[in-house]
Amino acid sequence: AQSVAQPEDQVNVAEGNPLTVKCTYSVSGNPYLFWYVQYPNRGLQFLLKYITGDNLVKGSYGFEAEFNKSQTSFHLKKPSALVSDSALYFCAVYNFNKFYFGSGTKLNVKP
Amino acid sequence: GAVVSQHPSRVICKSGTSVKIECRSLDFQATTMFWYRQFPKQSLMLMATSNEGSKATYEQGVEKDKFLINHASLTLSTLTVTSAHPEDSSFYICSANSPASVAETQYFGPGTRLLVL
């Protein structure tokens, strides 16, 4: 069975500080891993993905994520948070032509 | 980039009525579209895979007769919530894959907020 876990319902960080949103996964085979962001009453926007290659993936809006196979993790990071980064973030696994989403983490960036 | 639209963006209906939600790929043809449901503060749950010209494939636990899916053309899939009840109130999101992109590249619609009174 495929599953994605986001252990934190909410992450609070001050503007300018680094942020990390955690994600771990359990899949059969090699995973395709994704991060999406969702603003209120909006659909999902693609941030980045890992398919193969370099474990550090750089995406939109200055976000990056590190694939760690031994820890089965794919944490989302940004060196310096912006207030406008406040949103709901979803980690997802693509496997067998389907997406499996984590429960989401609400990121609050305070000025 | 590819664009997926949904209509309506928000709908309020009375209990017992049926509601149709449209998902359109605006600048590409999508042989496969996906329908998700999202409860407040929860993740997206895949409801069904909509295949152009054939029957939809429903996920376990999703009532086929309750959530009717029609994918009559390469740019349009519809989800009809039949005899809606308050527990059907949710945020419904569709996604589509562009044939010009790899399969895992999904384009998500903006979602439809359904409120059943």
Tab-separated table of N, CA and C in Angstrom, chain B residues 8-106:
chain	number	residue	atom	x	y	z
B	8	PRO	N	-19.272	24.889	-11.476
B	8	PRO	CA	-19.073	26.223	-10.898
B	8	PRO	C	-17.947	26.209	-9.865
B	9	SER	N	-17.579	27.357	-9.406
B	9	SER	CA	-16.560	27.426	-8.363
B	9	SER	C	-17.185	27.194	-6.991
B	10	ARG	N	-18.462	27.522	-6.909
B	10	ARG	CA	-19.157	27.346	-5.649
B	10	ARG	C	-20.624	27.068	-5.941
B	11	VAL	N	-21.213	26.137	-5.228
B	11	VAL	CA	-22.631	25.837	-5.425
B	11	VAL	C	-23.265	25.475	-4.094
B	12	ILE	N	-24.462	26.014	-3.910
B	12	ILE	CA	-25.261	25.697	-2.730
B	12	ILE	C	-26.555	25.071	-3.237
B	13	CYS	N	-26.920	23.940	-2.664
B	13	CYS	CA	-28.136	23.282	-3.133
B	13	CYS	C	-28.891	22.703	-1.955
B	14	LYS	N	-30.139	22.365	-2.224
B	14	LYS	CA	-30.970	21.760	-1.198
B	14	LYS	C	-30.744	20.258	-1.158
B	15	SER	N	-30.943	19.692	-0.016
B	15	SER	CA	-30.805	18.249	0.150
B	15	SER	C	-31.785	17.523	-0.766
B	16	GLY	N	-31.285	16.501	-1.446
B	16	GLY	CA	-32.117	15.730	-2.352
B	16	GLY	C	-31.977	16.106	-3.805
B	17	THR	N	-31.382	17.234	-4.088
B	17	THR	CA	-31.174	17.645	-5.472
B	17	THR	C	-29.851	17.107	-5.992
B	18	SER	N	-29.691	17.177	-7.309
B	18	SER	CA	-28.448	16.725	-7.933
B	18	SER	C	-27.646	17.918	-8.419
B	19	VAL	N	-26.365	17.781	-8.352
B	19	VAL	CA	-25.464	18.872	-8.731
B	19	VAL	C	-24.418	18.342	-9.707
B	20	LYS	N	-24.208	19.091	-10.786
B	20	LYS	CA	-23.212	18.704	-11.779
B	20	LYS	C	-22.028	19.655	-11.716
B	21	ILE	N	-20.841	19.088	-11.679
B	21	ILE	CA	-19.603	19.869	-11.674
B	21	ILE	C	-18.824	19.530	-12.936
B	22	GLU	N	-18.379	20.555	-13.626
B	22	GLU	CA	-17.633	20.351	-14.864
B	22	GLU	C	-16.140	20.579	-14.662
B	23	CYS	N	-15.371	19.768	-15.345
B	23	CYS	CA	-13.916	19.915	-15.348
B	23	CYS	C	-13.464	19.955	-16.804
B	24	ARG	N	-12.798	21.037	-17.181
B	24	ARG	CA	-12.382	21.209	-18.563
B	24	ARG	C	-10.876	21.430	-18.675
B	25	SER	N	-10.281	20.774	-19.633
B	25	SER	CA	-8.905	21.082	-19.989
B	25	SER	C	-8.974	22.107	-21.113
B	26	LEU	N	-8.413	23.282	-20.874
B	26	LEU	CA	-8.649	24.404	-21.773
B	26	LEU	C	-7.737	24.415	-22.993
B	27	ASP	N	-6.548	23.923	-22.872
B	27	ASP	CA	-5.613	24.031	-23.989
B	27	ASP	C	-4.921	22.721	-24.302
B	28	PHE	N	-5.533	21.641	-23.871
B	28	PHE	CA	-4.989	20.342	-24.234
B	28	PHE	C	-6.097	19.307	-24.126
B	29	GLN	N	-5.864	18.168	-24.735
B	29	GLN	CA	-6.826	17.081	-24.675
B	29	GLN	C	-6.401	16.087	-23.605
B	30	ALA	N	-7.322	15.737	-22.775
B	30	ALA	CA	-7.016	14.871	-21.634
B	30	ALA	C	-7.806	13.572	-21.755
B	31	THR	N	-7.113	12.495	-22.007
B	31	THR	CA	-7.803	11.212	-22.075
B	31	THR	C	-8.170	10.712	-20.685
B	32	THR	N	-7.479	11.206	-19.702
B	32	THR	CA	-7.747	10.785	-18.324
B	32	THR	C	-7.839	11.998	-17.422
B	33	MET	N	-8.871	12.029	-16.633
B	33	MET	CA	-9.025	13.068	-15.615
B	33	MET	C	-9.297	12.378	-14.281
B	34	PHE	N	-8.980	13.066	-13.225
B	34	PHE	CA	-9.133	12.515	-11.884
B	34	PHE	C	-10.031	13.422	-11.047
B	35	TRP	N	-10.838	12.812	-10.213
B	35	TRP	CA	-11.697	13.562	-9.314
B	35	TRP	C	-11.300	13.274	-7.872
B	36	TYR	N	-11.112	14.373	-7.121
B	36	TYR	CA	-10.736	14.278	-5.718
B	36	TYR	C	-11.778	14.982	-4.863
B	37	ARG	N	-11.791	14.561	-3.618
B	37	ARG	CA	-12.648	15.208	-2.643
B	37	ARG	C	-11.769	15.617	-1.462
B	38	GLN	N	-12.019	16.808	-0.959
B	38	GLN	CA	-11.216	17.316	0.146
B	38	GLN	C	-12.127	17.840	1.240
B	39	PHE	N	-12.028	17.244	2.428
B	39	PHE	CA	-12.762	17.731	3.574
B	39	PHE	C	-11.918	18.793	4.269
B	40	PRO	N	-12.580	19.649	5.024
B	40	PRO	CA	-11.843	20.718	5.707
B	40	PRO	C	-10.673	20.182	6.521
B	41	LYS	N	-9.545	20.803	6.342
B	41	LYS	CA	-8.329	20.465	7.080
B	41	LYS	C	-7.885	19.025	6.856
B	42	GLN	N	-8.283	18.461	5.731
B	42	GLN	CA	-7.858	17.108	5.404
B	42	GLN	C	-7.266	17.063	4.004
B	43	SER	N	-6.727	15.914	3.687
B	43	SER	CA	-6.057	15.788	2.410
B	43	SER	C	-7.039	15.504	1.284
B	44	LEU	N	-6.516	15.501	0.090
B	44	LEU	CA	-7.312	15.120	-1.071
B	44	LEU	C	-7.422	13.603	-1.121
B	45	MET	N	-8.636	13.154	-1.333
B	45	MET	CA	-8.865	11.728	-1.478
B	45	MET	C	-9.328	11.465	-2.895
B	46	LEU	N	-8.633	10.591	-3.580
B	46	LEU	CA	-9.009	10.250	-4.938
B	46	LEU	C	-10.345	9.521	-4.918
B	47	MET	N	-11.288	10.027	-5.710
B	47	MET	CA	-12.597	9.392	-5.795
B	47	MET	C	-12.656	8.434	-6.985
B	48	ALA	N	-12.198	8.928	-8.122
B	48	ALA	CA	-12.334	8.121	-9.329
B	48	ALA	C	-11.426	8.645	-10.423
B	49	THR	N	-11.146	7.754	-11.343
B	49	THR	CA	-10.390	8.087	-12.547
B	49	THR	C	-11.361	8.068	-13.711
B	50	SER	N	-11.401	9.184	-14.416
B	50	SER	CA	-12.339	9.346	-15.504
B	50	SER	C	-11.627	9.132	-16.836
B	51	ASN	N	-12.095	8.185	-17.597
B	51	ASN	CA	-11.464	7.843	-18.868
B	51	ASN	C	-12.389	8.210	-20.031
B	52	GLU	N	-11.852	8.939	-20.978
B	52	GLU	CA	-12.643	9.376	-22.127
B	52	GLU	C	-13.180	8.185	-22.891
B	53	GLY	N	-14.477	8.170	-23.081
B	53	GLY	CA	-15.098	7.136	-23.886
B	53	GLY	C	-15.339	5.819	-23.186
B	54	SER	N	-15.034	5.748	-21.909
B	54	SER	CA	-15.277	4.499	-21.181
B	54	SER	C	-15.723	4.818	-19.762
B	55	LYS	N	-16.056	3.774	-19.040
B	55	LYS	CA	-16.547	3.975	-17.686
B	55	LYS	C	-15.428	4.427	-16.752
B	56	ALA	N	-15.835	5.186	-15.779
B	56	ALA	CA	-14.870	5.651	-14.790
B	56	ALA	C	-14.468	4.507	-13.857
B	57	THR	N	-13.305	4.636	-13.311
B	57	THR	CA	-12.818	3.670	-12.331
B	57	THR	C	-12.899	4.312	-10.958
B	58	TYR	N	-13.684	3.723	-10.081
B	58	TYR	CA	-13.916	4.306	-8.772
B	58	TYR	C	-13.004	3.682	-7.717
B	59	GLU	N	-12.618	4.503	-6.770
B	59	GLU	CA	-11.823	4.001	-5.655
B	59	GLU	C	-12.733	3.260	-4.667
B	60	GLN	N	-12.108	2.428	-3.899
B	60	GLN	CA	-12.867	1.642	-2.930
B	60	GLN	C	-13.611	2.566	-1.963
B	61	GLY	N	-14.860	2.265	-1.755
B	61	GLY	CA	-15.651	3.047	-0.815
B	61	GLY	C	-16.419	4.198	-1.442
B	62	VAL	N	-16.177	4.479	-2.697
B	62	VAL	CA	-16.887	5.562	-3.385
B	62	VAL	C	-18.089	4.977	-4.116
B	63	GLU	N	-19.263	5.544	-3.858
B	63	GLU	CA	-20.483	5.004	-4.447
B	63	GLU	C	-20.627	5.444	-5.901
B	64	LYS	N	-20.649	4.488	-6.791
B	64	LYS	CA	-20.746	4.796	-8.213
B	64	LYS	C	-22.064	5.459	-8.561
B	65	ASP	N	-23.133	5.022	-7.913
B	65	ASP	CA	-24.453	5.570	-8.239
B	65	ASP	C	-24.670	6.937	-7.602
B	66	LYS	N	-23.870	7.239	-6.649
B	66	LYS	CA	-23.966	8.524	-5.965
B	66	LYS	C	-23.171	9.604	-6.709
B	67	PHE	N	-22.018	9.225	-7.154
B	67	PHE	CA	-21.122	10.162	-7.845
B	67	PHE	C	-20.945	9.679	-9.289
B	68	LEU	N	-21.778	10.240	-10.161
B	68	LEU	CA	-21.758	9.830	-11.562
B	68	LEU	C	-20.714	10.631	-12.330
B	69	ILE	N	-19.865	9.925	-13.038
B	69	ILE	CA	-18.812	10.582	-13.804
B	69	ILE	C	-18.994	10.270	-15.279
B	70	ASN	N	-18.919	11.344	-16.062
B	70	ASN	CA	-19.029	11.206	-17.509
B	70	ASN	C	-17.884	11.940	-18.166
B	71	HIS	N	-17.184	11.257	-19.046
B	71	HIS	CA	-16.028	11.859	-19.737
B	71	HIS	C	-16.299	11.736	-21.233
B	72	ALA	N	-17.220	12.565	-21.687
B	72	ALA	CA	-17.744	12.415	-23.038
B	72	ALA	C	-16.827	12.940	-24.129
B	73	SER	N	-15.917	13.820	-23.762
B	73	SER	CA	-15.008	14.354	-24.773
B	73	SER	C	-13.608	14.444	-24.189
B	74	LEU	N	-12.661	14.761	-25.029
B	74	LEU	CA	-11.271	14.820	-24.577
B	74	LEU	C	-10.956	16.065	-23.763
B	75	THR	N	-11.918	16.951	-23.632
B	75	THR	CA	-11.664	18.170	-22.860
B	75	THR	C	-12.654	18.375	-21.726
B	76	LEU	N	-13.553	17.438	-21.527
B	76	LEU	CA	-14.584	17.653	-20.518
B	76	LEU	C	-14.918	16.370	-19.765
B	77	SER	N	-14.879	16.492	-18.442
B	77	SER	CA	-15.374	15.441	-17.569
B	77	SER	C	-16.345	16.077	-16.591
B	78	THR	N	-17.438	15.372	-16.303
B	78	THR	CA	-18.398	15.910	-15.357
B	78	THR	C	-18.594	14.945	-14.196
B	79	LEU	N	-18.781	15.540	-13.036
B	79	LEU	CA	-19.097	14.786	-11.829
B	79	LEU	C	-20.472	15.234	-11.367
B	80	THR	N	-21.410	14.315	-11.285
B	80	THR	CA	-22.746	14.637	-10.810
B	80	THR	C	-22.961	13.986	-9.460
B	81	VAL	N	-23.233	14.816	-8.477
B	81	VAL	CA	-23.560	14.317	-7.141
B	81	VAL	C	-25.075	14.157	-7.110
B	82	THR	N	-25.535	12.941	-7.100
B	82	THR	CA	-26.968	12.682	-7.164
B	82	THR	C	-27.586	12.653	-5.768
B	83	SER	N	-28.806	13.179	-5.688
B	83	SER	CA	-29.521	13.219	-4.415
B	83	SER	C	-28.578	13.632	-3.279
B	84	ALA	N	-28.064	14.818	-3.421
B	84	ALA	CA	-27.050	15.302	-2.489
B	84	ALA	C	-27.595	15.443	-1.071
B	85	HIS	N	-26.743	15.168	-0.121
B	85	HIS	CA	-27.077	15.322	1.283
B	85	HIS	C	-26.007	16.167	1.964
B	86	PRO	N	-26.294	16.697	3.125
B	86	PRO	CA	-25.310	17.561	3.791
B	86	PRO	C	-23.930	16.933	3.941
B	87	GLU	N	-23.863	15.633	4.109
B	87	GLU	CA	-22.551	14.995	4.269
B	87	GLU	C	-21.744	14.981	2.969
B	88	ASP	N	-22.393	15.337	1.858
B	88	ASP	CA	-21.672	15.442	0.589
B	88	ASP	C	-20.993	16.800	0.440
B	89	SER	N	-21.296	17.699	1.344
B	89	SER	CA	-20.662	19.013	1.307
B	89	SER	C	-19.150	18.845	1.405
B	90	SER	N	-18.455	19.423	0.469
B	90	SER	CA	-17.016	19.229	0.420
B	90	SER	C	-16.427	20.110	-0.679
B	91	PHE	N	-15.118	20.018	-0.806
B	91	PHE	CA	-14.406	20.714	-1.876
B	91	PHE	C	-13.996	19.652	-2.883
B	92	TYR	N	-14.466	19.786	-4.125
B	92	TYR	CA	-14.190	18.789	-5.146
B	92	TYR	C	-13.189	19.362	-6.142
B	93	ILE	N	-12.132	18.607	-6.387
B	93	ILE	CA	-11.053	19.064	-7.264
B	93	ILE	C	-10.813	18.029	-8.362
B	94	CYS	N	-10.640	18.512	-9.577
B	94	CYS	CA	-10.291	17.601	-10.659
B	94	CYS	C	-8.864	17.872	-11.112
B	95	SER	N	-8.287	16.898	-11.765
B	95	SER	CA	-6.972	17.089	-12.368
B	95	SER	C	-6.934	16.349	-13.694
B	96	ALA	N	-6.010	16.758	-14.524
B	96	ALA	CA	-5.871	16.133	-15.832
B	96	ALA	C	-4.405	16.067	-16.206
B	97	ASN	N	-4.118	15.121	-17.048
B	97	ASN	CA	-2.758	14.952	-17.528
B	97	ASN	C	-2.695	15.320	-18.996
B	98	SER	N	-1.738	16.133	-19.332
B	98	SER	CA	-1.562	16.507	-20.732
B	98	SER	C	-0.753	15.442	-21.447
B	99	PRO	N	-1.209	14.986	-22.604
B	99	PRO	CA	-0.445	13.985	-23.359
B	99	PRO	C	0.947	14.460	-23.739
B	100	ALA	N	1.145	15.778	-23.754
B	100	ALA	CA	2.457	16.319	-24.090
B	100	ALA	C	3.434	16.220	-22.934
B	101	SER	N	2.918	15.879	-21.747
B	101	SER	CA	3.761	15.789	-20.554
B	101	SER	C	3.831	14.345	-20.091
B	102	VAL	N	4.765	14.062	-19.234
B	102	VAL	CA	4.843	12.733	-18.670
B	102	VAL	C	3.639	12.492	-17.768
B	103	ALA	N	3.351	11.230	-17.554
B	103	ALA	CA	2.100	10.857	-16.888
B	103	ALA	C	1.954	11.471	-15.509
B	104	GLU	N	3.070	11.691	-14.821
B	104	GLU	CA	2.927	12.176	-13.460
B	104	GLU	C	2.717	13.684	-13.383
B	105	THR	N	2.706	14.340	-14.512
B	105	THR	CA	2.456	15.786	-14.508
B	105	THR	C	0.962	16.006	-14.568
B	106	GLN	N	0.414	16.370	-13.454
B	106	GLN	CA	-1.017	16.599	-13.360
B	106	GLN	C	-1.293	18.090	-13.213
